[in-house]
Amino acid sequence: MEHARFDFSPIVNRRPLKLPNGARVALWVIPNLEHFHFDQPSISIYESTAGFKPDILNYSWRDYGVRVGIWRLIDMMKKYNIKGTAALNSDVCKEYPEIIEAGKQLGWEWMGHGITNSKLMANLEKEEEHQIIKDVLGTIEKSTGSKPKGWLGPALTETFNTLDLLKEEGIEYVADWVNDDQPYAMKVKNRSLLYSIPYSIEINDITAFLRFGYTPEQFYQMIVDQFDVLYAEGESNARVMSICLHPFLIGQPFRSKYLEKAFAYITNHKDVWIATGSEIIDYFKTTEKEAN
C-alpha cells in the first residue's frame, strides 16, 4: 500500500532553502531522555542476558545514562552553547525530576517520546494510542511548563493513525521519518499539515556503536564528514543536520571526548545556525508562506 502522507519531492527540484542570517546548516542536537522498566527487555549491550527478569547487566548499563551520562552531556552542550531538543519519555518527569530542572535552566525544548522506551508505539489500537499521546503531552506540560510541539516515537515507531492523532493533539512536527535533509509538509486529516524534521538513524550513537560497531573515533569522523558535505551543499540550498544522542552511550567517558571534538569542529565554522526543532520548523513555515 502507499502511505499517501506526502508527494515525492527530489531535493534538486525544490526551491532553495534559506536559513536565518545566511546559515548553510541548521544544527539540531537531540538528547534522548529515556526511562526503562526494571523487568522489561530493551536496547542491550549484552544479548545473552537480555531475556532475563531482572536483567541486571543491561538495565544498569542503561541506567548509567540518567545517573552520570546526561550530566556529562549537559556540561558539553553548555560549553559550546548548544541548546538541545530533548526527546523525552514522560516517565522521566516523575523518575528523574533533577534532569527536567537542569533542562529547564538551559532552555531546552521538550519533544514527546512516548511514556517509556520499554513500550513502543507499534500495533496499538487507535483509542489506546490516542490516550497515550494525551497522557504523554499532559505529563510533560505539567512537569516542564510547556506543551511539546514535536514528537519522536520510541524507537521511531508509529501506527497508521499516529500522525493524525499527533496533529489532533497540537503536535506541529514529527521526527520519525528519516528520509530527508530538509523539513517537509506531511498530510493529515482535515486537510491540515504536520511537518517532518530531519532526524538521523545513522548520525546516531545507538546505530553507530551497537549496530555498526564503530569506535568513538569513527563516530567523530562520521559527524565531521556529514557536516562537511551538508555545509558545502548548504551554500546554495541549506540543510538540517541532526545529531541523535543517548546518554547511556555517548555519556561514557571514552566516547564523550570525541563528541566534544565534533562539537568544537562544527561550532568553529561560521554560517551554522544552532537551533531547536521548533525554531527550525517555525522558520521553515515562514519561508513556505513567503514562497506562496
PDB file of N, CA, C and O in Angstrom, residues 71-135:
ATOM      1  N   TRP A  71      24.674  14.190  32.607  1.00  0.00           N
ATOM      2  CA  TRP A  71      25.322  15.355  33.212  1.00  0.00           C
ATOM      3  C   TRP A  71      26.612  15.704  32.483  1.00  0.00           C
ATOM      4  O   TRP A  71      26.958  16.883  32.342  1.00  0.00           O
ATOM      5  N   ARG A  72      27.282  14.697  31.997  1.00  0.00           N
ATOM      6  CA  ARG A  72      28.484  14.941  31.180  1.00  0.00           C
ATOM      7  C   ARG A  72      28.071  15.606  29.854  1.00  0.00           C
ATOM      8  O   ARG A  72      28.727  16.540  29.377  1.00  0.00           O
ATOM      9  N   LEU A  73      26.987  15.127  29.266  1.00  0.00           N
ATOM     10  CA  LEU A  73      26.495  15.701  28.012  1.00  0.00           C
ATOM     11  C   LEU A  73      26.014  17.138  28.218  1.00  0.00           C
ATOM     12  O   LEU A  73      26.269  18.012  27.380  1.00  0.00           O
ATOM     13  N   ILE A  74      25.320  17.395  29.316  1.00  0.00           N
ATOM     14  CA  ILE A  74      24.864  18.756  29.617  1.00  0.00           C
ATOM     15  C   ILE A  74      26.050  19.720  29.700  1.00  0.00           C
ATOM     16  O   ILE A  74      26.010  20.820  29.127  1.00  0.00           O
ATOM     17  N   ASP A  75      27.095  19.327  30.414  1.00  0.00           N
ATOM     18  CA  ASP A  75      28.266  20.202  30.534  1.00  0.00           C
ATOM     19  C   ASP A  75      28.876  20.502  29.165  1.00  0.00           C
ATOM     20  O   ASP A  75      29.299  21.637  28.885  1.00  0.00           O
ATOM     21  N   MET A  76      28.923  19.495  28.305  1.00  0.00           N
ATOM     22  CA  MET A  76      29.482  19.672  26.970  1.00  0.00           C
ATOM     23  C   MET A  76      28.649  20.643  26.135  1.00  0.00           C
ATOM     24  O   MET A  76      29.178  21.527  25.455  1.00  0.00           O
ATOM     25  N   MET A  77      27.339  20.463  26.199  1.00  0.00           N
ATOM     26  CA  MET A  77      26.456  21.315  25.399  1.00  0.00           C
ATOM     27  C   MET A  77      26.480  22.753  25.903  1.00  0.00           C
ATOM     28  O   MET A  77      26.413  23.698  25.107  1.00  0.00           O
ATOM     29  N   LYS A  78      26.583  22.922  27.208  1.00  0.00           N
ATOM     30  CA  LYS A  78      26.716  24.277  27.765  1.00  0.00           C
ATOM     31  C   LYS A  78      27.994  24.935  27.263  1.00  0.00           C
ATOM     32  O   LYS A  78      28.005  26.118  26.910  1.00  0.00           O
ATOM     33  N   LYS A  79      29.064  24.178  27.215  1.00  0.00           N
ATOM     34  CA  LYS A  79      30.358  24.727  26.808  1.00  0.00           C
ATOM     35  C   LYS A  79      30.308  25.289  25.395  1.00  0.00           C
ATOM     36  O   LYS A  79      30.941  26.321  25.106  1.00  0.00           O
ATOM     37  N   TYR A  80      29.540  24.638  24.518  1.00  0.00           N
ATOM     38  CA  TYR A  80      29.501  25.067  23.113  1.00  0.00           C
ATOM     39  C   TYR A  80      28.183  25.776  22.762  1.00  0.00           C
ATOM     40  O   TYR A  80      27.871  25.952  21.588  1.00  0.00           O
ATOM     41  N   ASN A  81      27.461  26.195  23.790  1.00  0.00           N
ATOM     42  CA  ASN A  81      26.215  26.953  23.611  1.00  0.00           C
ATOM     43  C   ASN A  81      25.234  26.238  22.683  1.00  0.00           C
ATOM     44  O   ASN A  81      24.631  26.841  21.795  1.00  0.00           O
ATOM     45  N   ILE A  82      25.101  24.922  22.899  1.00  0.00           N
ATOM     46  CA  ILE A  82      24.184  24.115  22.102  1.00  0.00           C
ATOM     47  C   ILE A  82      22.927  23.855  22.927  1.00  0.00           C
ATOM     48  O   ILE A  82      22.986  23.173  23.952  1.00  0.00           O
ATOM     49  N   LYS A  83      21.827  24.437  22.484  1.00  0.00           N
ATOM     50  CA  LYS A  83      20.548  24.255  23.168  1.00  0.00           C
ATOM     51  C   LYS A  83      19.854  23.022  22.601  1.00  0.00           C
ATOM     52  O   LYS A  83      19.570  22.942  21.416  1.00  0.00           O
ATOM     53  N   GLY A  84      19.610  22.041  23.451  1.00  0.00           N
ATOM     54  CA  GLY A  84      19.077  20.776  22.980  1.00  0.00           C
ATOM     55  C   GLY A  84      17.580  20.762  22.779  1.00  0.00           C
ATOM     56  O   GLY A  84      16.847  21.588  23.323  1.00  0.00           O
ATOM     57  N   THR A  85      17.136  19.798  21.976  1.00  0.00           N
ATOM     58  CA  THR A  85      15.720  19.438  21.880  1.00  0.00           C
ATOM     59  C   THR A  85      15.633  18.021  22.421  1.00  0.00           C
ATOM     60  O   THR A  85      15.992  17.058  21.740  1.00  0.00           O
ATOM     61  N   ALA A  86      15.193  17.891  23.657  1.00  0.00           N
ATOM     62  CA  ALA A  86      15.209  16.596  24.323  1.00  0.00           C
ATOM     63  C   ALA A  86      14.005  15.767  23.902  1.00  0.00           C
ATOM     64  O   ALA A  86      12.860  16.206  24.018  1.00  0.00           O
ATOM     65  N   ALA A  87      14.278  14.559  23.392  1.00  0.00           N
ATOM     66  CA  ALA A  87      13.221  13.580  23.145  1.00  0.00           C
ATOM     67  C   ALA A  87      12.931  12.918  24.490  1.00  0.00           C
ATOM     68  O   ALA A  87      13.752  12.163  25.014  1.00  0.00           O
ATOM     69  N   LEU A  88      11.761  13.202  25.057  1.00  0.00           N
ATOM     70  CA  LEU A  88      11.511  12.955  26.471  1.00  0.00           C
ATOM     71  C   LEU A  88      10.425  11.912  26.710  1.00  0.00           C
ATOM     72  O   LEU A  88       9.257  12.129  26.372  1.00  0.00           O
ATOM     73  N   ASN A  89      10.811  10.772  27.290  1.00  0.00           N
ATOM     74  CA  ASN A  89       9.814   9.851  27.844  1.00  0.00           C
ATOM     75  C   ASN A  89       9.115  10.565  28.991  1.00  0.00           C
ATOM     76  O   ASN A  89       9.767  11.120  29.875  1.00  0.00           O
ATOM     77  N   SER A  90       7.797  10.503  29.042  1.00  0.00           N
ATOM     78  CA  SER A  90       7.085  11.200  30.117  1.00  0.00           C
ATOM     79  C   SER A  90       7.399  10.617  31.481  1.00  0.00           C
ATOM     80  O   SER A  90       7.321  11.313  32.498  1.00  0.00           O
ATOM     81  N   ASP A  91       7.787   9.342  31.559  1.00  0.00           N
ATOM     82  CA  ASP A  91       8.175   8.749  32.843  1.00  0.00           C
ATOM     83  C   ASP A  91       9.395   9.431  33.449  1.00  0.00           C
ATOM     84  O   ASP A  91       9.599   9.387  34.666  1.00  0.00           O
ATOM     85  N   VAL A  92      10.227  10.047  32.602  1.00  0.00           N
ATOM     86  CA  VAL A  92      11.398  10.761  33.108  1.00  0.00           C
ATOM     87  C   VAL A  92      10.974  11.891  34.045  1.00  0.00           C
ATOM     88  O   VAL A  92      11.666  12.208  35.013  1.00  0.00           O
ATOM     89  N   CYS A  93       9.821  12.480  33.762  1.00  0.00           N
ATOM     90  CA  CYS A  93       9.358  13.620  34.557  1.00  0.00           C
ATOM     91  C   CYS A  93       9.177  13.251  36.021  1.00  0.00           C
ATOM     92  O   CYS A  93       9.498  14.046  36.915  1.00  0.00           O
ATOM     93  N   LYS A  94       8.677  12.055  36.284  1.00  0.00           N
ATOM     94  CA  LYS A  94       8.474  11.650  37.678  1.00  0.00           C
ATOM     95  C   LYS A  94       9.657  10.895  38.259  1.00  0.00           C
ATOM     96  O   LYS A  94       9.904  10.942  39.471  1.00  0.00           O
ATOM     97  N   GLU A  95      10.407  10.196  37.406  1.00  0.00           N
ATOM     98  CA  GLU A  95      11.510   9.379  37.904  1.00  0.00           C
ATOM     99  C   GLU A  95      12.795  10.184  38.121  1.00  0.00           C
ATOM    100  O   GLU A  95      13.565   9.888  39.033  1.00  0.00           O
ATOM    101  N   TYR A  96      13.038  11.193  37.287  1.00  0.00           N
ATOM    102  CA  TYR A  96      14.302  11.929  37.347  1.00  0.00           C
ATOM    103  C   TYR A  96      14.043  13.437  37.250  1.00  0.00           C
ATOM    104  O   TYR A  96      14.467  14.103  36.298  1.00  0.00           O
ATOM    105  N   PRO A  97      13.341  14.023  38.217  1.00  0.00           N
ATOM    106  CA  PRO A  97      12.981  15.446  38.127  1.00  0.00           C
ATOM    107  C   PRO A  97      14.195  16.368  38.052  1.00  0.00           C
ATOM    108  O   PRO A  97      14.102  17.475  37.503  1.00  0.00           O
ATOM    109  N   GLU A  98      15.341  15.928  38.577  1.00  0.00           N
ATOM    110  CA  GLU A  98      16.539  16.772  38.511  1.00  0.00           C
ATOM    111  C   GLU A  98      16.974  17.005  37.060  1.00  0.00           C
ATOM    112  O   GLU A  98      17.498  18.076  36.736  1.00  0.00           O
ATOM    113  N   ILE A  99      16.754  16.022  36.215  1.00  0.00           N
ATOM    114  CA  ILE A  99      17.098  16.199  34.798  1.00  0.00           C
ATOM    115  C   ILE A  99      16.177  17.238  34.164  1.00  0.00           C
ATOM    116  O   ILE A  99      16.626  18.086  33.368  1.00  0.00           O
ATOM    117  N   ILE A 100      14.904  17.188  34.496  1.00  0.00           N
ATOM    118  CA  ILE A 100      13.959  18.178  33.961  1.00  0.00           C
ATOM    119  C   ILE A 100      14.368  19.577  34.395  1.00  0.00           C
ATOM    120  O   ILE A 100      14.379  20.514  33.580  1.00  0.00           O
ATOM    121  N   GLU A 101      14.719  19.752  35.657  1.00  0.00           N
ATOM    122  CA  GLU A 101      15.111  21.074  36.151  1.00  0.00           C
ATOM    123  C   GLU A 101      16.361  21.574  35.446  1.00  0.00           C
ATOM    124  O   GLU A 101      16.463  22.760  35.101  1.00  0.00           O
ATOM    125  N   ALA A 102      17.326  20.681  35.224  1.00  0.00           N
ATOM    126  CA  ALA A 102      18.547  21.085  34.524  1.00  0.00           C
ATOM    127  C   ALA A 102      18.235  21.527  33.099  1.00  0.00           C
ATOM    128  O   ALA A 102      18.759  22.543  32.618  1.00  0.00           O
ATOM    129  N   GLY A 103      17.368  20.781  32.407  1.00  0.00           N
ATOM    130  CA  GLY A 103      16.992  21.151  31.047  1.00  0.00           C
ATOM    131  C   GLY A 103      16.248  22.469  30.991  1.00  0.00           C
ATOM    132  O   GLY A 103      16.444  23.275  30.066  1.00  0.00           O
ATOM    133  N   LYS A 104      15.404  22.714  31.978  1.00  0.00           N
ATOM    134  CA  LYS A 104      14.666  23.988  32.026  1.00  0.00           C
ATOM    135  C   LYS A 104      15.628  25.158  32.201  1.00  0.00           C
ATOM    136  O   LYS A 104      15.478  26.206  31.559  1.00  0.00           O
ATOM    137  N   GLN A 105      16.618  24.987  33.048  1.00  0.00           N
ATOM    138  CA  GLN A 105      17.597  26.053  33.262  1.00  0.00           C
ATOM    139  C   GLN A 105      18.388  26.356  31.993  1.00  0.00           C
ATOM    140  O   GLN A 105      18.805  27.498  31.764  1.00  0.00           O
ATOM    141  N   LEU A 106      18.574  25.330  31.164  1.00  0.00           N
ATOM    142  CA  LEU A 106      19.329  25.510  29.923  1.00  0.00           C
ATOM    143  C   LEU A 106      18.462  25.977  28.758  1.00  0.00           C
ATOM    144  O   LEU A 106      18.971  26.234  27.675  1.00  0.00           O
ATOM    145  N   GLY A 107      17.148  26.047  28.976  1.00  0.00           N
ATOM    146  CA  GLY A 107      16.254  26.478  27.905  1.00  0.00           C
ATOM    147  C   GLY A 107      16.044  25.437  26.833  1.00  0.00           C
ATOM    148  O   GLY A 107      15.755  25.765  25.680  1.00  0.00           O
ATOM    149  N   TRP A 108      16.173  24.162  27.202  1.00  0.00           N
ATOM    150  CA  TRP A 108      15.952  23.098  26.234  1.00  0.00           C
ATOM    151  C   TRP A 108      14.494  23.035  25.797  1.00  0.00           C
ATOM    152  O   TRP A 108      13.578  23.395  26.545  1.00  0.00           O
ATOM    153  N   GLU A 109      14.286  22.559  24.582  1.00  0.00           N
ATOM    154  CA  GLU A 109      12.937  22.243  24.116  1.00  0.00           C
ATOM    155  C   GLU A 109      12.638  20.784  24.467  1.00  0.00           C
ATOM    156  O   GLU A 109      13.545  19.943  24.480  1.00  0.00           O
ATOM    157  N   TRP A 110      11.355  20.495  24.713  1.00  0.00           N
ATOM    158  CA  TRP A 110      10.933  19.145  25.087  1.00  0.00           C
ATOM    159  C   TRP A 110      10.082  18.561  23.969  1.00  0.00           C
ATOM    160  O   TRP A 110       9.074  19.145  23.577  1.00  0.00           O
ATOM    161  N   MET A 111      10.482  17.421  23.474  1.00  0.00           N
ATOM    162  CA  MET A 111       9.793  16.736  22.389  1.00  0.00           C
ATOM    163  C   MET A 111       9.202  15.437  22.937  1.00  0.00           C
ATOM    164  O   MET A 111       9.907  14.646  23.575  1.00  0.00           O
ATOM    165  N   GLY A 112       7.918  15.188  22.727  1.00  0.00           N
ATOM    166  CA  GLY A 112       7.298  13.969  23.213  1.00  0.00           C
ATOM    167  C   GLY A 112       7.975  12.727  22.647  1.00  0.00           C
ATOM    168  O   GLY A 112       8.301  12.677  21.457  1.00  0.00           O
ATOM    169  N   HIS A 113       8.153  11.720  23.520  1.00  0.00           N
ATOM    170  CA  HIS A 113       8.883  10.500  23.110  1.00  0.00           C
ATOM    171  C   HIS A 113       8.252   9.276  23.777  1.00  0.00           C
ATOM    172  O   HIS A 113       8.961   8.353  24.189  1.00  0.00           O
ATOM    173  N   GLY A 114       6.925   9.279  23.868  1.00  0.00           N
ATOM    174  CA  GLY A 114       6.234   8.163  24.487  1.00  0.00           C
ATOM    175  C   GLY A 114       6.352   8.193  26.005  1.00  0.00           C
ATOM    176  O   GLY A 114       6.884   9.130  26.598  1.00  0.00           O
ATOM    177  N   ILE A 115       5.821   7.153  26.643  1.00  0.00           N
ATOM    178  CA  ILE A 115       5.861   7.055  28.100  1.00  0.00           C
ATOM    179  C   ILE A 115       7.212   6.537  28.561  1.00  0.00           C
ATOM    180  O   ILE A 115       7.861   7.099  29.438  1.00  0.00           O
ATOM    181  N   THR A 116       7.664   5.457  27.968  1.00  0.00           N
ATOM    182  CA  THR A 116       8.911   4.804  28.326  1.00  0.00           C
ATOM    183  C   THR A 116       9.439   4.073  27.101  1.00  0.00           C
ATOM    184  O   THR A 116       8.650   3.650  26.248  1.00  0.00           O
ATOM    185  N   ASN A 117      10.743   3.934  27.001  1.00  0.00           N
ATOM    186  CA  ASN A 117      11.287   3.175  25.885  1.00  0.00           C
ATOM    187  C   ASN A 117      11.241   1.666  26.118  1.00  0.00           C
ATOM    188  O   ASN A 117      11.768   0.893  25.335  1.00  0.00           O
ATOM    189  N   SER A 118      10.567   1.262  27.183  1.00  0.00           N
ATOM    190  CA  SER A 118      10.246  -0.153  27.365  1.00  0.00           C
ATOM    191  C   SER A 118       8.923  -0.507  26.698  1.00  0.00           C
ATOM    192  O   SER A 118       8.541  -1.681  26.674  1.00  0.00           O
ATOM    193  N   LYS A 119       8.223   0.503  26.156  1.00  0.00           N
ATOM    194  CA  LYS A 119       6.956   0.262  25.464  1.00  0.00           C
ATOM    195  C   LYS A 119       6.944   1.072  24.181  1.00  0.00           C
ATOM    196  O   LYS A 119       7.002   2.302  24.215  1.00  0.00           O
ATOM    197  N   LEU A 120       6.845   0.386  23.039  1.00  0.00           N
ATOM    198  CA  LEU A 120       6.859   1.059  21.744  1.00  0.00           C
ATOM    199  C   LEU A 120       5.456   1.448  21.321  1.00  0.00           C
ATOM    200  O   LEU A 120       4.457   1.067  21.947  1.00  0.00           O
ATOM    201  N   MET A 121       5.358   2.211  20.226  1.00  0.00           N
ATOM    202  CA  MET A 121       4.072   2.749  19.770  1.00  0.00           C
ATOM    203  C   MET A 121       3.498   1.971  18.586  1.00  0.00           C
ATOM    204  O   MET A 121       2.576   2.432  17.931  1.00  0.00           O
ATOM    205  N   ALA A 122       4.034   0.801  18.312  1.00  0.00           N
ATOM    206  CA  ALA A 122       3.531  -0.006  17.193  1.00  0.00           C
ATOM    207  C   ALA A 122       2.376  -0.891  17.651  1.00  0.00           C
ATOM    208  O   ALA A 122       2.257  -1.237  18.832  1.00  0.00           O
ATOM    209  N   ASN A 123       1.492  -1.237  16.692  1.00  0.00           N
ATOM    210  CA  ASN A 123       0.418  -2.220  16.909  1.00  0.00           C
ATOM    211  C   ASN A 123      -0.547  -1.849  18.026  1.00  0.00           C
ATOM    212  O   ASN A 123      -1.098  -2.725  18.707  1.00  0.00           O
ATOM    213  N   LEU A 124      -0.783  -0.563  18.229  1.00  0.00           N
ATOM    214  CA  LEU A 124      -1.742  -0.108  19.228  1.00  0.00           C
ATOM    215  C   LEU A 124      -3.090   0.145  18.578  1.00  0.00           C
ATOM    216  O   LEU A 124      -3.178   0.607  17.432  1.00  0.00           O
ATOM    217  N   GLU A 125      -4.160  -0.121  19.312  1.00  0.00           N
ATOM    218  CA  GLU A 125      -5.484   0.288  18.867  1.00  0.00           C
ATOM    219  C   GLU A 125      -5.580   1.811  18.941  1.00  0.00           C
ATOM    220  O   GLU A 125      -4.922   2.456  19.767  1.00  0.00           O
ATOM    221  N   LYS A 126      -6.406   2.379  18.080  1.00  0.00           N
ATOM    222  CA  LYS A 126      -6.470   3.835  17.954  1.00  0.00           C
ATOM    223  C   LYS A 126      -6.778   4.521  19.277  1.00  0.00           C
ATOM    224  O   LYS A 126      -6.140   5.513  19.644  1.00  0.00           O
ATOM    225  N   GLU A 127      -7.739   4.012  20.021  1.00  0.00           N
ATOM    226  CA  GLU A 127      -8.144   4.649  21.270  1.00  0.00           C
ATOM    227  C   GLU A 127      -7.016   4.594  22.303  1.00  0.00           C
ATOM    228  O   GLU A 127      -6.769   5.564  23.029  1.00  0.00           O
ATOM    229  N   GLU A 128      -6.334   3.450  22.377  1.00  0.00           N
ATOM    230  CA  GLU A 128      -5.231   3.331  23.322  1.00  0.00           C
ATOM    231  C   GLU A 128      -4.102   4.284  22.957  1.00  0.00           C
ATOM    232  O   GLU A 128      -3.528   4.963  23.828  1.00  0.00           O
ATOM    233  N   GLU A 129      -3.765   4.339  21.673  1.00  0.00           N
ATOM    234  CA  GLU A 129      -2.693   5.230  21.240  1.00  0.00           C
ATOM    235  C   GLU A 129      -3.042   6.682  21.517  1.00  0.00           C
ATOM    236  O   GLU A 129      -2.200   7.458  21.983  1.00  0.00           O
ATOM    237  N   HIS A 130      -4.277   7.057  21.241  1.00  0.00           N
ATOM    238  CA  HIS A 130      -4.698   8.443  21.475  1.00  0.00           C
ATOM    239  C   HIS A 130      -4.559   8.809  22.946  1.00  0.00           C
ATOM    240  O   HIS A 130      -4.070   9.894  23.290  1.00  0.00           O
ATOM    241  N   GLN A 131      -4.939   7.901  23.818  1.00  0.00           N
ATOM    242  CA  GLN A 131      -4.836   8.178  25.251  1.00  0.00           C
ATOM    243  C   GLN A 131      -3.387   8.282  25.687  1.00  0.00           C
ATOM    244  O   GLN A 131      -3.036   9.141  26.513  1.00  0.00           O
ATOM    245  N   ILE A 132      -2.522   7.434  25.136  1.00  0.00           N
ATOM    246  CA  ILE A 132      -1.101   7.508  25.466  1.00  0.00           C
ATOM    247  C   ILE A 132      -0.527   8.861  25.059  1.00  0.00           C
ATOM    248  O   ILE A 132       0.196   9.508  25.828  1.00  0.00           O
ATOM    249  N   ILE A 133      -0.841   9.307  23.848  1.00  0.00           N
ATOM    250  CA  ILE A 133      -0.339  10.600  23.370  1.00  0.00           C
ATOM    251  C   ILE A 133      -0.821  11.725  24.280  1.00  0.00           C
ATOM    252  O   ILE A 133      -0.038  12.605  24.684  1.00  0.00           O
ATOM    253  N   LYS A 134      -2.102  11.708  24.637  1.00  0.00           N
ATOM    254  CA  LYS A 134      -2.639  12.733  25.540  1.00  0.00           C
ATOM    255  C   LYS A 134      -1.912  12.718  26.875  1.00  0.00           C
ATOM    256  O   LYS A 134      -1.547  13.775  27.419  1.00  0.00           O
ATOM    257  N   ASP A 135      -1.732  11.520  27.427  1.00  0.00           N
ATOM    258  CA  ASP A 135      -1.083  11.398  28.734  1.00  0.00           C
ATOM    259  C   ASP A 135       0.361  11.884  28.684  1.00  0.00           C
ATOM    260  O   ASP A 135       0.830  12.583  29.601  1.00  0.00           O
TER     261      ASP A 135
END
